[in-house]
Short mmCIF file of C-alpha atoms in Angstrom, two decimals:
data_model
loop_
_atom_site.label_atom_id
_atom_site.label_comp_id
_atom_site.label_asym_id
_atom_site.label_seq_id
_atom_site.Cartn_x
_atom_site.Cartn_y
_atom_site.Cartn_z
CA MET A 2 -11.25 -208.42 116.84
CA ASN A 3 -10.12 -210.01 120.10
CA ILE A 4 -13.17 -211.95 121.26
CA LEU A 5 -11.92 -212.24 124.84
CA SER A 6 -11.39 -208.49 124.99
CA LYS A 7 -14.93 -207.90 123.68
CA LEU A 8 -16.34 -210.39 126.18
CA LYS A 9 -14.66 -208.49 129.00
CA GLU A 10 -15.93 -205.13 127.72
CA THR A 11 -19.54 -206.28 127.34
CA ALA A 12 -19.48 -207.99 130.75
CA VAL A 13 -18.22 -204.82 132.42
CA SER A 14 -21.11 -202.93 130.77
CA VAL A 15 -23.96 -205.34 131.55
CA LEU A 16 -23.03 -206.70 134.98
CA PRO A 17 -23.55 -203.34 136.78
CA VAL A 18 -27.13 -203.19 135.40
CA MET A 19 -27.76 -206.68 136.72
CA ALA A 20 -26.27 -205.78 140.11
CA ILE A 21 -28.53 -202.71 140.50
CA VAL A 22 -31.72 -204.58 139.56
CA LEU A 23 -30.89 -207.56 141.76
CA PHE A 24 -30.08 -205.28 144.70
CA LEU A 25 -33.40 -203.42 144.40
CA GLY A 26 -35.31 -206.64 143.72
CA LEU A 27 -33.95 -208.29 146.86
CA THR A 28 -34.19 -205.26 149.18
CA PHE A 29 -36.29 -202.12 148.69
CA VAL A 30 -38.60 -203.43 145.94
CA PRO A 31 -38.95 -207.21 146.44
CA LEU A 32 -39.51 -209.05 143.17
CA ASP A 33 -40.49 -212.63 142.46
CA LYS A 34 -37.47 -214.94 142.90
CA VAL A 35 -38.26 -216.85 139.69
CA LEU A 36 -38.33 -213.59 137.75
CA LEU A 37 -35.00 -212.54 139.26
CA ALA A 38 -33.49 -215.92 138.36
CA ARG A 39 -34.62 -215.51 134.75
CA PHE A 40 -33.30 -211.97 134.77
CA THR A 41 -29.89 -213.24 135.88
CA GLY A 42 -29.83 -215.97 133.24
CA GLY A 43 -31.00 -213.49 130.61
CA GLY A 44 -28.21 -211.09 131.54
CA LEU A 45 -25.55 -213.77 131.07
CA LEU A 46 -27.03 -214.69 127.67
CA LEU A 47 -27.06 -211.01 126.75
CA ILE A 48 -23.32 -210.72 127.44
CA ILE A 49 -22.49 -213.81 125.37
CA GLY A 50 -24.83 -212.84 122.53
CA LEU A 51 -23.54 -209.27 122.32
CA THR A 52 -19.95 -210.51 122.10
CA ILE A 53 -20.71 -212.97 119.28
CA PHE A 54 -22.86 -210.42 117.45
CA LEU A 55 -20.06 -207.83 117.46
CA LEU A 56 -17.68 -210.44 116.06
CA GLY A 57 -20.16 -211.11 113.24
CA VAL A 58 -20.49 -207.40 112.50
CA ASP A 59 -16.71 -207.05 112.20
CA LEU A 60 -16.41 -210.09 109.93
CA GLY A 61 -19.46 -209.69 107.70
CA ILE A 62 -21.91 -206.82 107.96
CA GLN A 63 -19.49 -203.91 108.26
CA PRO A 64 -17.17 -205.00 105.39
CA MET A 65 -20.21 -205.64 103.19
CA GLY A 66 -21.62 -202.17 103.87
CA GLU A 67 -18.30 -200.44 103.24
CA ARG A 68 -17.72 -202.34 100.00
CA CYS A 69 -21.25 -201.62 98.77
CA GLY A 70 -20.90 -197.91 99.50
CA ALA A 71 -17.49 -197.74 97.84
CA GLU A 72 -18.49 -199.75 94.74
CA LEU A 73 -21.74 -197.87 94.22
CA THR A 74 -19.86 -194.58 94.41
CA LYS A 75 -17.24 -195.82 91.90
CA LYS A 76 -20.02 -196.53 89.40
CA ARG A 77 -20.50 -192.76 89.28
CA SER A 78 -24.24 -193.20 88.88
CA LEU A 79 -26.00 -191.03 91.44
CA THR A 80 -29.37 -192.51 90.44
CA LEU A 81 -28.11 -196.07 91.10
CA LEU A 82 -26.58 -195.12 94.46
CA LEU A 83 -29.72 -193.35 95.70
CA GLY A 84 -32.12 -196.01 94.35
CA VAL A 85 -30.22 -198.84 96.03
CA ALA A 86 -30.00 -196.81 99.26
CA LEU A 87 -33.78 -196.33 99.28
CA VAL A 88 -34.41 -200.07 98.83
CA ILE A 89 -31.79 -201.05 101.43
CA GLY A 90 -33.19 -198.61 103.99
CA PHE A 91 -36.75 -199.86 103.54
CA ILE A 92 -35.92 -203.60 103.63
CA VAL A 93 -33.50 -203.50 106.55
CA THR A 94 -35.75 -201.25 108.66
CA ALA A 95 -38.92 -203.24 108.01
CA ALA A 96 -37.08 -206.33 109.29
CA GLU A 97 -35.58 -204.58 112.35
CA PRO A 98 -36.57 -206.40 115.61
CA ASP A 99 -36.93 -203.11 117.51
CA ILE A 100 -39.57 -201.92 115.04
CA GLN A 101 -41.64 -205.06 115.57
CA VAL A 102 -41.54 -204.55 119.35
CA PHE A 103 -42.25 -200.84 118.97
CA GLY A 104 -45.28 -201.49 116.73
CA ASP A 105 -46.78 -203.81 119.36
CA GLN A 106 -46.19 -201.24 122.12
CA VAL A 107 -47.87 -198.46 120.10
CA ARG A 108 -50.83 -200.68 119.29
CA SER A 109 -51.24 -201.56 122.99
CA ILE A 110 -51.96 -197.86 123.64
CA PHE A 111 -53.63 -196.92 120.33
CA PRO A 112 -55.72 -199.90 119.11
CA PHE A 113 -56.63 -198.16 115.83
CA VAL A 114 -52.98 -198.26 114.67
CA ASN A 115 -52.28 -200.96 112.11
CA LYS A 116 -48.88 -202.52 112.93
CA LEU A 117 -48.04 -203.24 109.29
CA SER A 118 -48.97 -199.70 108.24
CA ILE A 119 -46.84 -197.96 110.86
CA THR A 120 -43.96 -200.36 110.12
CA PHE A 121 -44.05 -199.42 106.43
CA VAL A 122 -44.38 -195.72 107.29
CA ILE A 123 -41.27 -195.89 109.49
CA ALA A 124 -39.35 -198.01 106.95
CA GLY A 125 -40.26 -195.62 104.15
CA GLY A 126 -39.03 -192.67 106.20
CA VAL A 127 -35.68 -194.37 106.84
CA GLY A 128 -35.27 -195.35 103.19
CA LEU A 129 -35.99 -191.82 101.97
CA PHE A 130 -33.58 -190.22 104.42
CA ILE A 131 -30.78 -192.73 103.79
CA MET A 132 -31.11 -191.61 100.18
CA LEU A 133 -31.01 -187.94 101.19
CA GLY A 134 -28.13 -188.59 103.61
CA LEU A 135 -25.97 -190.20 100.93
CA LEU A 136 -26.87 -187.40 98.52
CA ARG A 137 -25.59 -184.95 101.13
CA THR A 138 -22.34 -186.92 101.45
CA VAL A 139 -21.78 -187.11 97.68
CA LEU A 140 -22.55 -183.42 97.11
CA ASN A 141 -20.62 -182.45 100.28
CA LEU A 142 -23.56 -180.45 101.64
CA SER A 143 -23.31 -179.01 105.15
CA ILE A 144 -24.27 -181.54 107.82
CA LYS A 145 -25.24 -178.69 110.13
CA TRP A 146 -27.66 -177.11 107.66
CA THR A 147 -29.11 -180.56 106.89
CA PHE A 148 -30.01 -181.10 110.55
CA PHE A 149 -31.17 -177.52 111.09
CA ILE A 150 -33.60 -177.52 108.15
CA SER A 151 -34.87 -181.06 108.87
CA TYR A 152 -35.60 -180.45 112.56
CA SER A 153 -37.18 -177.08 111.79
CA LEU A 154 -39.64 -178.94 109.52
CA ILE A 155 -40.22 -181.58 112.21
CA PHE A 156 -41.09 -179.05 114.90
CA ALA A 157 -43.33 -177.17 112.46
CA LEU A 158 -45.24 -180.46 111.95
CA THR A 159 -45.66 -180.96 115.72
CA PHE A 160 -48.02 -177.97 115.84
CA PHE A 161 -50.46 -179.93 113.64
CA THR A 162 -49.90 -183.34 115.26
CA PRO A 163 -52.06 -184.64 118.14
CA GLU A 164 -50.15 -184.23 121.43
CA SER A 165 -50.52 -187.92 122.30
CA PHE A 166 -48.60 -188.98 119.18
CA ILE A 167 -45.57 -186.66 119.43
CA GLY A 168 -43.68 -188.93 121.83
CA ILE A 169 -44.38 -191.94 119.59
CA ALA A 170 -43.09 -190.09 116.52
CA PHE A 171 -39.81 -189.10 118.18
CA ASP A 172 -39.44 -192.57 119.72
CA SER A 173 -39.72 -194.13 116.27
CA GLY A 174 -36.53 -192.34 115.23
CA GLY A 175 -34.61 -194.13 117.99
CA ALA A 176 -36.35 -197.48 117.55
CA THR A 177 -35.21 -197.74 113.92
CA THR A 178 -31.54 -197.64 114.84
CA GLY A 179 -31.27 -201.20 116.12
CA PRO A 180 -28.63 -203.95 115.97
CA MET A 181 -29.18 -204.69 112.26
CA THR A 182 -29.77 -201.22 110.83
CA VAL A 183 -26.96 -199.22 112.45
CA PRO A 184 -23.92 -201.33 111.44
CA PHE A 185 -24.99 -201.38 107.80
CA ILE A 186 -25.93 -197.69 107.62
CA MET A 187 -22.68 -196.55 109.22
CA ALA A 188 -20.60 -198.86 107.04
CA LEU A 189 -22.42 -197.66 103.91
CA GLY A 190 -21.67 -194.05 104.81
CA LEU A 191 -18.02 -194.83 105.53
CA GLY A 192 -17.74 -196.64 102.20
CA VAL A 193 -19.05 -193.66 100.24
CA SER A 194 -16.82 -191.27 102.20
CA SER A 195 -13.72 -193.43 101.67
CA VAL A 196 -14.00 -193.06 97.90
CA ARG A 197 -14.24 -189.30 98.33
CA ASP A 198 -11.34 -189.41 100.88
CA ASP A 199 -13.29 -187.28 103.34
CA ASN A 200 -13.32 -188.72 106.86
CA ASN A 201 -14.82 -185.54 108.33
CA ASN A 202 -17.93 -186.19 106.22
CA SER A 203 -18.22 -189.88 107.15
CA PHE A 204 -20.46 -189.42 110.21
CA GLY A 205 -24.01 -188.14 110.36
CA LEU A 206 -25.78 -190.66 108.11
CA THR A 207 -27.36 -192.52 111.04
CA GLY A 208 -28.47 -189.19 112.50
CA VAL A 209 -30.02 -188.16 109.18
CA CYS A 210 -31.78 -191.54 108.90
CA SER A 211 -33.31 -191.05 112.36
CA ILE A 212 -35.08 -187.93 111.07
CA GLY A 213 -37.05 -189.86 108.42
CA PRO A 214 -39.28 -191.98 110.66
CA VAL A 215 -40.01 -189.03 112.99
CA MET A 216 -41.24 -186.93 110.08
CA ALA A 217 -43.10 -189.86 108.50
CA VAL A 218 -44.94 -190.77 111.73
CA LEU A 219 -45.87 -187.13 112.40
CA ILE A 220 -47.43 -186.94 108.93
CA TYR A 221 -49.13 -190.32 109.53
CA ALA A 222 -50.60 -189.00 112.80
CA ILE A 223 -51.88 -185.85 111.07
CA VAL A 224 -53.58 -188.00 108.41
CA VAL A 225 -55.28 -190.28 110.96
CA ARG A 226 -55.74 -187.61 113.66
CA SER A 227 -59.49 -188.22 113.90
CA ALA A 228 -58.77 -191.60 115.51
CA VAL A 229 -55.79 -190.59 117.67
CA GLY A 230 -58.03 -189.71 120.59
CA THR A 231 -58.78 -193.39 121.09
CA VAL A 232 -56.35 -194.47 123.79
CA ALA A 233 -56.45 -197.88 125.43
CA GLU A 234 -55.81 -198.47 129.10
CA PRO A 235 -52.18 -199.49 129.59
CA VAL A 236 -51.47 -202.97 130.77
CA ALA A 237 -48.32 -203.42 132.79
CA THR A 238 -46.72 -206.78 132.34
CA THR A 239 -45.66 -207.96 135.76
CA ALA A 240 -44.97 -211.60 135.18
CA VAL A 241 -43.22 -213.81 132.68
CA THR A 242 -46.02 -215.54 130.79
CA GLU A 243 -44.08 -217.22 127.98
CA SER A 244 -42.14 -220.42 128.50
CA PHE A 245 -38.45 -220.43 127.64
CA ALA A 246 -39.14 -222.65 124.61
CA GLN A 247 -41.73 -220.16 123.31
CA ILE A 248 -39.29 -217.29 123.76
CA VAL A 249 -36.53 -219.17 121.90
CA GLY A 250 -38.88 -219.99 119.01
CA HIS A 251 -40.16 -216.42 118.77
CA VAL A 252 -36.67 -214.89 118.92
CA PHE A 253 -35.24 -217.39 116.42
CA ARG A 254 -37.84 -216.34 113.83
CA GLU A 255 -37.31 -212.66 114.66
CA SER A 256 -33.53 -212.94 114.23
CA LEU A 257 -33.93 -214.92 111.01
CA PHE A 258 -36.28 -212.32 109.54
CA SER A 259 -33.80 -209.59 110.56
CA ILE A 260 -30.73 -211.23 109.01
CA ALA A 261 -32.34 -212.80 105.91
CA PRO A 262 -33.17 -209.58 103.97
CA LEU A 263 -29.66 -208.23 104.51
CA PHE A 264 -28.10 -211.53 103.48
CA ALA A 265 -30.29 -211.61 100.36
CA LEU A 266 -29.04 -208.14 99.48
CA PHE A 267 -25.47 -209.39 99.93
CA VAL A 268 -26.10 -212.25 97.48
CA ILE A 269 -27.58 -209.85 94.92
CA PHE A 270 -24.74 -207.34 95.35
CA GLN A 271 -22.10 -210.08 95.10
CA ILE A 272 -23.52 -211.27 91.78
CA THR A 273 -24.12 -207.83 90.26
CA LEU A 274 -21.70 -205.43 91.94
CA LEU A 275 -19.10 -206.67 94.42
CA LYS A 276 -17.72 -209.82 92.74
CA MET A 277 -15.48 -210.61 95.70
CA THR A 278 -13.08 -213.56 95.85
CA LYS A 279 -14.18 -216.91 97.26
CA ARG A 280 -12.19 -216.30 100.44
CA GLN A 281 -13.80 -212.88 100.98
CA VAL A 282 -17.28 -214.32 100.42
CA ILE A 283 -16.67 -217.13 102.92
CA ARG A 284 -15.46 -214.61 105.50
CA ILE A 285 -18.59 -212.47 105.10
CA VAL A 286 -20.90 -215.51 105.19
CA ILE A 287 -19.22 -216.62 108.45
CA GLY A 288 -19.76 -213.08 109.76
CA PHE A 289 -23.49 -213.30 108.97
CA ILE A 290 -23.70 -216.64 110.78
CA TYR A 291 -21.99 -215.19 113.85
CA ALA A 292 -24.25 -212.12 113.71
CA PHE A 293 -27.36 -214.35 113.52
CA ILE A 294 -26.25 -216.56 116.43
CA GLY A 295 -25.21 -213.56 118.51
CA LEU A 296 -28.41 -211.61 117.82
CA THR A 297 -30.52 -214.66 118.69
CA ILE A 298 -28.73 -215.22 122.00
CA PHE A 299 -28.84 -211.49 122.76
CA LEU A 300 -32.59 -211.21 122.15
CA ILE A 301 -33.29 -214.41 124.10
CA GLY A 302 -31.47 -212.85 127.03
CA VAL A 303 -33.44 -209.61 126.73
CA ASN A 304 -36.85 -211.30 126.33
CA ALA A 305 -36.26 -214.08 128.86
CA GLY A 306 -36.12 -211.73 131.82
CA PHE A 307 -34.87 -208.21 131.13
CA SER A 308 -38.03 -206.56 129.80
CA GLN A 309 -40.39 -208.29 132.24
CA THR A 310 -38.21 -207.42 135.22
CA GLY A 311 -37.98 -203.83 134.03
CA ALA A 312 -41.78 -203.54 133.79
CA GLU A 313 -42.39 -204.92 137.27
CA LEU A 314 -39.61 -202.88 138.88
CA GLY A 315 -40.91 -199.69 137.24
CA GLN A 316 -44.50 -200.47 138.24
CA LYS A 317 -43.64 -201.01 141.89
CA LEU A 318 -41.34 -197.99 142.13
CA GLY A 319 -43.93 -195.78 140.38
CA THR A 320 -46.66 -196.91 142.77
CA LEU A 321 -44.47 -196.32 145.83
CA ALA A 322 -43.37 -192.90 144.55
CA ILE A 323 -46.99 -191.74 144.15
CA SER A 324 -48.38 -193.31 147.31
CA ARG A 325 -45.52 -192.48 149.66
CA GLY A 326 -43.55 -189.76 147.88
CA GLY A 327 -40.33 -188.41 149.36
CA ALA A 328 -37.49 -190.92 149.33
CA TRP A 329 -39.37 -193.28 146.98
CA TYR A 330 -39.72 -190.51 144.42
CA VAL A 331 -35.98 -189.88 144.66
CA LEU A 332 -35.29 -193.62 144.40
CA LEU A 333 -37.34 -193.92 141.18
CA ILE A 334 -35.58 -191.01 139.47
CA GLY A 335 -32.20 -192.02 140.90
CA THR A 336 -32.62 -195.55 139.55
CA GLY A 337 -33.36 -194.08 136.13
CA LEU A 338 -30.23 -191.92 136.29
CA VAL A 339 -27.96 -194.81 137.25
CA LEU A 340 -29.47 -197.25 134.74
CA GLY A 341 -29.19 -194.65 131.99
CA ALA A 342 -25.51 -194.08 132.71
CA ILE A 343 -24.77 -197.80 132.51
CA ILE A 344 -27.21 -199.29 130.01
CA VAL A 345 -26.06 -197.19 127.05
CA CYS A 346 -22.68 -198.94 127.19
CA ALA A 347 -24.39 -202.31 126.68
CA GLU A 348 -26.00 -201.27 123.39
CA PRO A 349 -24.46 -203.15 120.42
CA ALA A 350 -24.51 -200.13 118.10
CA VAL A 351 -22.75 -197.93 120.67
CA TRP A 352 -19.72 -200.23 120.59
CA ILE A 353 -19.70 -200.19 116.79
CA LEU A 354 -19.95 -196.39 116.62
CA SER A 355 -17.26 -195.83 119.27
CA GLU A 356 -14.87 -198.13 117.41
CA GLN A 357 -15.44 -196.32 114.12
CA VAL A 358 -15.04 -192.89 115.74
CA GLU A 359 -11.71 -193.87 117.30
CA GLN A 360 -10.55 -195.43 114.03
CA VAL A 361 -11.56 -192.55 111.75
CA SER A 362 -10.15 -189.92 114.12
CA GLY A 363 -6.85 -191.80 114.30
CA GLY A 364 -7.24 -192.24 118.05
CA THR A 365 -7.67 -188.50 118.67
CA ILE A 366 -11.25 -189.07 119.90
CA ARG A 367 -10.92 -191.77 122.54
CA ARG A 368 -13.67 -194.36 122.89
CA ARG A 369 -13.59 -194.05 126.69
CA VAL A 370 -14.21 -190.29 126.58
CA LEU A 371 -17.02 -190.70 124.03
CA LEU A 372 -18.69 -193.33 126.23
CA ILE A 373 -18.46 -191.07 129.29
CA PHE A 374 -20.26 -188.23 127.49
CA LEU A 375 -22.86 -190.66 126.08
CA SER A 376 -23.48 -192.14 129.53
CA ALA A 377 -23.97 -188.72 131.11
CA GLY A 378 -26.47 -187.68 128.44
CA THR A 379 -28.41 -190.95 128.59
CA ALA A 380 -28.54 -190.85 132.40
CA LEU A 381 -30.12 -187.40 132.34
CA ALA A 382 -32.60 -188.50 129.66
CA ILE A 383 -33.86 -191.52 131.58
CA GLY A 384 -33.96 -189.56 134.85
CA LEU A 385 -36.21 -186.99 133.14
CA SER A 386 -38.35 -189.80 131.73
CA MET A 387 -38.90 -191.22 135.22
CA TRP A 388 -39.94 -187.78 136.44
CA ARG A 389 -42.34 -187.40 133.52
CA ALA A 390 -43.77 -190.92 134.06
CA VAL A 391 -45.04 -189.95 137.52
CA ALA A 392 -45.56 -186.19 136.99
CA GLY A 393 -47.11 -186.32 133.50
CA PHE A 394 -45.86 -183.04 131.97
CA ASN A 395 -45.88 -182.24 128.24
CA LEU A 396 -42.96 -183.79 126.34
CA LYS A 397 -42.61 -180.67 124.16
CA TYR A 398 -41.47 -178.70 127.22
CA ILE A 399 -38.22 -180.69 127.05
CA LEU A 400 -37.88 -181.60 123.38
CA ILE A 401 -38.28 -178.12 121.85
CA PRO A 402 -35.77 -176.34 124.17
CA GLY A 403 -33.43 -179.36 123.99
CA TYR A 404 -33.27 -179.42 120.21
CA ALA A 405 -33.05 -175.61 120.09
CA ILE A 406 -29.92 -175.81 122.27
CA ALA A 407 -28.56 -178.64 120.09
CA MET A 408 -29.01 -176.45 117.00
CA LEU A 409 -27.23 -173.58 118.77
CA LEU A 410 -24.32 -175.83 119.79
CA MET A 411 -23.83 -176.76 116.11
CA VAL A 412 -22.64 -173.19 115.49
CA PHE A 413 -19.68 -173.69 117.84
CA SER A 414 -19.01 -177.44 117.57
CA PRO A 415 -16.76 -178.88 114.79
CA SER A 416 -18.77 -180.52 111.99
CA LEU A 417 -17.21 -183.93 112.72
CA PHE A 418 -18.54 -183.83 116.28
CA SER A 419 -21.98 -182.66 115.15
CA GLY A 420 -22.17 -185.68 112.83
CA ILE A 421 -21.01 -188.01 115.61
CA ALA A 422 -23.49 -186.42 118.04
CA PHE A 423 -26.53 -187.03 115.84
CA ASP A 424 -25.30 -190.56 115.08
CA SER A 425 -24.90 -191.14 118.82
CA GLY A 426 -28.47 -190.04 119.43
CA GLY A 427 -29.63 -192.86 117.19
CA VAL A 428 -27.35 -195.60 118.45
CA ALA A 429 -27.87 -194.84 122.16
CA SER A 430 -31.53 -195.80 121.84
CA GLY A 431 -31.06 -199.44 120.85
CA PRO A 432 -32.60 -202.78 121.90
CA LEU A 433 -31.89 -202.45 125.63
CA THR A 434 -33.52 -199.02 125.71
CA SER A 435 -36.45 -200.26 123.62
CA THR A 436 -36.98 -203.28 125.88
CA PHE A 437 -35.74 -202.85 129.45
CA VAL A 438 -35.89 -199.04 129.78
CA LEU A 439 -39.17 -198.59 127.88
CA SER A 440 -40.72 -201.44 129.88
CA PHE A 441 -39.43 -199.83 133.10
CA THR A 442 -41.05 -196.53 132.09
CA LEU A 443 -44.27 -198.24 130.97
CA GLY A 444 -44.54 -199.81 134.41
CA ALA A 445 -43.93 -196.50 136.19
CA ALA A 446 -46.41 -194.60 133.97
CA ALA A 447 -49.12 -197.27 134.26
CA ASN A 448 -49.19 -196.98 138.03
CA GLY A 449 -47.81 -193.51 138.48
CA ASN A 450 -49.58 -190.29 137.48
CA GLY A 451 -52.82 -191.90 136.42
CA THR A 452 -52.69 -190.42 132.94
CA GLY A 453 -51.90 -193.76 131.34
CA GLY A 454 -49.09 -195.48 129.53
CA ASN A 455 -48.89 -192.79 126.86
CA ASP A 456 -46.55 -190.93 129.23
CA SER A 457 -44.05 -193.74 128.78
CA PHE A 458 -43.62 -192.81 125.12
CA GLY A 459 -40.91 -190.21 124.77
CA VAL A 460 -38.20 -192.00 126.75
CA ILE A 461 -36.46 -193.14 123.53
CA ALA A 462 -36.84 -189.59 122.17
CA LEU A 463 -35.12 -188.12 125.23
CA VAL A 464 -32.38 -190.75 125.09
CA ALA A 465 -31.81 -189.84 121.44
CA MET A 466 -31.75 -186.09 122.19
CA MET A 467 -29.29 -185.92 125.09
CA PRO A 468 -26.20 -187.16 123.17
CA LEU A 469 -26.75 -184.27 120.73
CA LEU A 470 -26.00 -181.93 123.61
CA ALA A 471 -23.32 -184.03 125.33
CA ILE A 472 -21.20 -184.93 122.29
CA GLN A 473 -21.32 -181.42 120.83
CA LEU A 474 -20.17 -180.04 124.18
CA MET A 475 -17.36 -182.59 123.94
CA GLY A 476 -16.56 -181.20 120.48
CA ILE A 477 -16.44 -177.63 121.76
CA ILE A 478 -14.06 -178.69 124.56
CA TYR A 479 -11.93 -180.56 122.03
CA LYS A 480 -11.89 -177.50 119.74
CA LEU A 481 -10.76 -175.23 122.59
CA LYS A 482 -7.98 -177.66 123.50
CA GLN A 483 -6.82 -177.71 119.88
CA GLY A 484 -6.49 -173.94 119.85
CA GLY A 485 -9.68 -173.26 117.90
CA ARG A 486 -8.77 -175.37 114.83
CA LYS A 487 -11.75 -177.01 113.12
#
């Protein structure tokens, strides 16, 4: 991987977000100058960290995942493959930074929720569905029927789930697919598919894994439904309260806990399964070091200014939209649209997915075109979330029709594109969405419609849903251009 090329690509993705926020913070919605300075510094760290992280993924995490998937498949023991997949899914997800942040955000609204419990519920859901996803790949089961049956069960469960927890359940599916989970899951799926020599079946595992936590959290909410009515008053964070040293210490531990379980798995697999050469091991270890350094710098950048600035900007725009209406309402939704179109391209997992799609398709599916469709879908999702934050309508009015259309599009879209679409839904809702965008929506909801911060939950769900529509439309267009060949 050309590191200078990656640095340029990440800078082009992140700098427009910084420009928009700085423009609004210096003009229409004046923000504290210290906060804006930290936001600027955080953005530069984010660019550097993302570049180093992607280098580490290419050197270490992705090769490890592909080798593990390939070697486990060669053992021809379905029980071993599925058992290891379950353990990997649980360990990696439980250590995912996005899940830790998400657990704190849920608890801030629902005090009765135990953070450790919901973390294990989400991790268990991912582990189970990684197992089911690999089983589907090995048995060559239809990806379309897998999604159709799974989402039919999910929407059946929503009729028994408290309304206030539906957004949280769907958000959990996006929060699991963070910078550590996605590279390994996608590489594992590619490794299994490579042994079977079936590239068309290599995508969809991340999308299947995103189903697990949604279903698990819905069941969790049904079990504890007697307490779900207890909702705390949302607290919008409008200032940076942690010192830079505190942020660095917190993020260092978070990154270490994210990388360590995966590295421990690598050591175990190397001894028992992979048995790679010394040179290969050194290369992967260097990749893990790069990934750790990059993830640390990336998260420092996000926590040092991005999330706090997003919360304050959303709070002020939400207040102005409600109190003054008109142009301010348009400005709030318009800001969401523009940020959505841009911020998805700064997600680490999006770059990894787009590279793999272009590689597996032999360049037929261009990364640039994929990113355009992803950006359009994410823009619409965040625009709708801004509208909901100040209007307060039921999330099911969008989710149920949206997923129904996605299921219908599967009939006409090639299977490869359906797999990519559901993978894209997971990767589009990464750390920037879980921090900056969710904080932006939390701020708008806390001071917007008066119904509380619970209306901020659902933004990740909408971000995860829109690529299902956009990428499958892309697939239908591609199919028509190819003369109807699948």
